[in-house]
Amino acid sequence: MRVVAIINQKGGVGKTTTSANLCHAIAESGKKVTVIDLDPQGHLAVSLGIRLQQHGGIDEAMRGEKTIQEQIIQVRHNLQLITSGSRLQEIEQLTGNVSHRGDLLKNALQTGLDDQDFIFIDCPPSSGLLVVNALFACDEILIPMTSDFLALQGLSHLMGTVKRFEKVLKKHYTLWLVISRYTPNRKISKQVLNILLSHFPERVLATAIKETTLLAECPSFGKTILEYSPESRSAKDFRKLANDFLEGKVMYGRK
Ligand SMILES: Nc1ncnc2c1ncn2[C@@H]1O[C@H](COP(=O)(O)OP(=O)(O)OP(=O)(O)O)[C@@H](O)[C@H]1O
Ligand SMILES: [Mg+2]
């Protein structure tokens, strides 16, 4: 089982869009996927058509009040969701020794998901305790990146955090970058992409997800792009991205 955290402390870069659509595409390819909404905003659940604001989710599992099995919602064939729950924000605000609070998620995931091929974790736009929990729990980090200058600044901060965790936890994360809101006709997009390719050789997944109206629309219908517009370019891109991820297909050279 691969545990993958979708992380970027910058807001609005496409973490939740990538979580919903990539997980659905991987599930459609036949793999068993569980996706966890680790963001108190609860946008992943909404994107997948679930509106259960008062329902408990990963919050109760992290507190040890419920098991993971009790919190699972089967949302599509091969795809199960664990919602954030209404009290996840309280965990973000816990104080005290981080090493004692950082493994709540890892512990919650120990049992009950043995039959799954993948666990994905949609992280909030912060670098607080919830993201610390995701870093304790995961082996792989997938970073959605927009192609603008400030996103690059944020990425170097994130990489500093990742390096610190690798040292403290004595582990090595497999890193993936996804170009998530690509606007190919902007000069800056290509420039940022080339900087990413030179700093992260063989880590940028081969398919860039373009900024499109359809992708912006589908969350309001509680549908993924594979349902909302299955023949669209964006749906094809997410299917290709799923394949890239499963086969480790990355971009090479300058664009
Ligand atoms: N490729 C895309 N094309 C068009 N709109 C997109 C695309 N990717 C994301 N969006 C839209 O941009 C907004 C932010 O995306 P999303 O919620 O996925 O980002 P996020 O990183 O999860 O945000 P947050 O940091 O708040 O959790 C949403 O309204 C989403 O529908
Ligand atoms: Mg989000």
XYZ file of C-alpha atoms and ligand atoms in Angstrom:
287
model
C 0.000 0.000 0.000
C 1.313 3.433 -0.977
C 0.478 6.392 1.277
C 0.655 9.661 -0.637
C 0.161 13.134 0.859
C -0.983 15.887 -1.508
C 0.717 18.897 0.003
C 1.321 22.554 -0.743
C 0.972 25.168 1.984
C 0.039 27.700 -0.693
C -3.728 27.991 -1.059
C -5.689 27.377 -4.241
C -2.959 25.574 -6.185
C -5.139 22.573 -7.035
C -4.564 20.117 -4.161
C -8.239 19.207 -3.844
C -8.874 19.178 -7.595
C -5.912 16.838 -8.017
C -7.049 14.656 -5.073
C -10.584 14.166 -6.390
C -9.789 13.661 -10.064
C -6.513 11.764 -9.821
C -7.954 9.403 -7.184
C -11.037 8.767 -9.302
C -8.909 8.103 -12.381
C -6.642 5.697 -10.465
C -9.742 3.941 -9.056
C -11.192 3.641 -12.577
C -7.970 1.994 -13.707
C -8.765 -0.835 -11.271
C -6.769 0.084 -8.162
C -8.379 0.356 -4.746
C -8.064 3.906 -3.442
C -8.944 5.576 -0.144
C -8.773 9.355 -0.057
C -8.729 11.303 3.197
C -9.987 14.870 3.465
C -7.476 16.279 5.957
C -8.653 19.854 5.388
C -11.240 21.281 7.831
C -12.692 23.207 4.857
C -14.104 19.831 3.703
C -13.846 20.720 0.006
C -12.785 17.269 -1.106
C -15.978 15.709 0.220
C -18.047 18.407 -1.519
C -16.117 17.819 -4.765
C -17.065 14.141 -4.553
C -20.730 14.962 -3.913
C -20.783 14.343 -0.136
C -22.272 17.005 2.116
C -22.116 15.762 5.691
C -20.926 18.708 7.720
C -21.962 17.208 11.070
C -20.698 13.732 10.249
C -17.580 12.509 11.989
C -14.609 11.641 9.850
C -10.856 11.479 10.207
C -11.144 13.827 13.207
C -12.765 11.114 15.338
C -10.363 8.441 14.060
C -7.361 10.626 14.963
C -8.806 11.157 18.453
C -9.196 7.398 18.879
C -12.970 7.726 19.286
C -13.779 5.671 16.164
C -11.929 3.193 13.973
C -11.071 3.998 10.372
C -13.531 1.307 9.179
C -16.399 3.125 10.881
C -15.574 6.334 9.011
C -15.330 4.954 5.463
C -17.797 6.167 2.834
C -17.811 4.263 -0.472
C -18.109 7.122 -2.994
C -17.355 5.411 -6.305
C -16.345 1.946 -7.537
C -12.909 1.253 -5.979
C -12.896 4.689 -4.311
C -13.607 5.330 -0.650
C -13.589 8.634 1.186
C -12.915 9.570 4.776
C -14.306 13.032 5.391
C -12.635 15.669 7.545
C -15.390 15.674 10.167
C -16.602 18.776 11.927
C -13.888 18.811 14.625
C -10.726 18.540 12.558
C -9.855 22.191 13.130
C -9.550 21.447 16.858
C -6.717 19.021 16.103
C -4.912 21.696 14.074
C -5.046 23.901 17.161
C -3.708 21.339 19.642
C -0.606 22.538 21.400
C 2.086 20.635 23.218
C 4.846 18.325 22.091
C 4.534 17.862 18.316
C 6.195 14.443 18.411
C 3.295 13.240 20.586
C 0.628 14.862 18.455
C 2.220 14.234 15.077
C 1.453 10.545 14.814
C -2.319 10.636 15.381
C -3.051 10.049 11.680
C -0.348 7.414 11.246
C -1.759 5.487 14.208
C -5.326 5.810 12.940
C -4.287 4.302 9.578
C -2.538 1.269 11.081
C -5.503 -1.083 10.642
C -8.600 -1.322 8.484
C -7.184 -0.321 5.097
C -5.086 -3.411 4.372
C -6.970 -4.238 1.169
C -6.262 -0.816 -0.371
C -3.606 -0.119 -3.015
C -3.383 3.609 -2.269
C -4.191 6.049 0.487
C -4.167 9.685 -0.619
C -4.314 12.550 1.876
C -5.660 15.940 0.726
C -3.875 18.441 2.988
C -4.964 21.924 4.080
C -3.100 25.049 2.914
C -0.970 25.382 6.034
C 2.128 23.964 7.612
C 0.456 23.260 10.967
C -0.169 20.089 12.921
C -2.437 18.476 10.309
C 0.290 18.632 7.666
C 2.798 17.388 10.250
C 0.471 14.385 10.731
C 0.354 13.818 6.972
C 4.180 13.890 6.831
C 4.405 11.327 9.649
C 1.908 9.051 7.877
C 3.035 9.188 4.234
C 5.900 7.739 2.213
C 5.280 9.805 -0.908
C 4.562 13.502 -1.372
C 2.713 14.846 -4.390
C 2.952 18.618 -4.801
C 0.511 20.384 -7.136
C 2.240 23.464 -8.545
C 0.893 26.472 -10.378
C 3.216 28.159 -12.842
C 3.829 31.493 -11.185
C 6.760 33.088 -9.411
C 5.246 33.096 -5.903
C 4.472 29.389 -6.179
C 8.219 28.809 -6.674
C 8.989 30.782 -3.515
C 6.476 28.679 -1.584
C 7.975 25.472 -2.968
C 11.442 26.249 -1.610
C 9.885 26.772 1.843
C 8.020 23.461 1.538
C 11.194 21.635 0.484
C 12.924 22.989 3.603
C 10.151 21.464 5.743
C 10.363 18.137 3.886
C 14.166 17.957 4.376
C 13.780 18.658 8.116
C 11.227 15.864 8.453
C 13.423 13.443 6.520
C 16.199 14.102 9.017
C 14.050 13.902 12.155
C 11.974 10.874 11.078
C 14.952 9.175 9.373
C 13.036 8.447 6.206
C 13.175 9.375 2.559
C 10.075 10.619 0.772
C 9.408 9.880 -2.875
C 8.529 13.251 -4.356
C 6.194 14.002 -7.275
C 5.309 17.377 -8.759
C 2.125 17.947 -10.748
C 1.645 21.003 -12.922
C -1.906 21.661 -11.825
C -3.322 24.836 -13.358
C -1.228 25.196 -16.484
C -1.731 28.155 -18.818
C 0.490 27.281 -21.802
C 0.108 30.627 -23.583
C 1.674 32.592 -20.709
C 5.427 33.092 -20.977
C 5.854 32.825 -17.189
C 4.259 29.357 -17.204
C 6.968 27.962 -19.449
C 9.691 29.754 -17.475
C 8.459 28.339 -14.164
C 8.096 24.866 -15.682
C 11.700 24.959 -16.901
C 12.932 26.050 -13.468
C 11.014 23.136 -11.916
C 12.460 20.697 -14.447
C 15.999 21.864 -13.732
C 15.591 21.753 -9.926
C 13.540 18.549 -9.811
C 14.827 16.394 -12.672
C 12.658 13.313 -13.226
C 10.184 14.354 -10.513
C 7.602 16.333 -12.545
C 4.834 14.004 -13.770
C 4.597 13.972 -17.568
C 1.067 15.353 -17.999
C 0.381 19.003 -17.122
C -3.219 19.716 -16.077
C -4.403 22.810 -17.908
C -6.561 25.556 -16.411
C -10.024 24.947 -17.903
C -13.586 26.097 -17.280
C -14.848 22.510 -16.977
C -12.467 21.732 -14.111
C -13.601 24.872 -12.302
C -17.258 23.874 -12.767
C -17.366 20.223 -11.730
C -17.040 20.615 -7.897
C -20.333 22.526 -7.801
C -22.048 19.410 -9.211
C -20.270 17.053 -6.807
C -18.776 15.284 -9.812
C -15.262 14.560 -10.921
C -14.261 15.557 -14.433
C -14.502 11.875 -15.437
C -18.255 12.084 -14.760
C -18.938 15.707 -15.592
C -17.310 15.645 -19.009
C -15.712 12.249 -19.639
C -14.577 12.974 -23.204
C -13.090 16.397 -22.431
C -9.418 17.247 -22.703
C -9.266 17.671 -18.914
C -10.703 14.189 -18.293
C -8.149 12.732 -20.710
C -5.382 14.663 -18.942
C -6.376 13.237 -15.549
C -6.501 9.704 -16.986
C -3.032 10.274 -18.434
C -1.812 11.713 -15.131
C -3.085 8.615 -13.309
C -1.146 6.474 -15.746
C 1.972 8.658 -15.280
C 1.700 8.243 -11.537
C 1.213 4.471 -11.720
C 4.081 4.032 -14.167
C 6.380 6.796 -12.873
C 6.301 8.671 -16.211
C 7.964 12.078 -15.876
C 8.832 15.110 -18.041
C 12.332 15.389 -19.433
C 14.420 18.305 -20.689
C 13.403 21.901 -21.365
C 9.927 22.820 -22.585
N -6.909 23.037 -13.718
C -7.873 23.841 -13.228
N -8.668 24.543 -14.093
C -9.620 25.363 -13.616
N -9.876 25.585 -12.319
C -9.124 24.917 -11.420
C -8.098 24.016 -11.818
N -7.527 23.502 -10.713
C -8.178 24.069 -9.674
N -9.143 24.908 -10.091
C -10.040 25.732 -9.272
O -9.243 26.575 -8.468
C -9.753 26.661 -7.158
C -8.710 26.130 -6.178
O -8.467 24.762 -6.497
P -8.373 23.673 -5.348
O -9.486 23.830 -4.374
O -8.191 22.371 -5.997
O -7.023 24.137 -4.682
P -6.462 23.766 -3.256
O -4.977 23.823 -3.363
O -7.045 22.507 -2.765
O -7.023 24.962 -2.377
P -6.914 25.098 -0.764
O -5.513 25.507 -0.527
O -7.928 26.128 -0.408
O -7.220 23.737 -0.207
C -11.033 25.849 -7.145
O -12.113 26.726 -7.354
C -10.869 24.890 -8.309
O -12.113 24.525 -8.874
Mg -7.988 22.039 -0.936
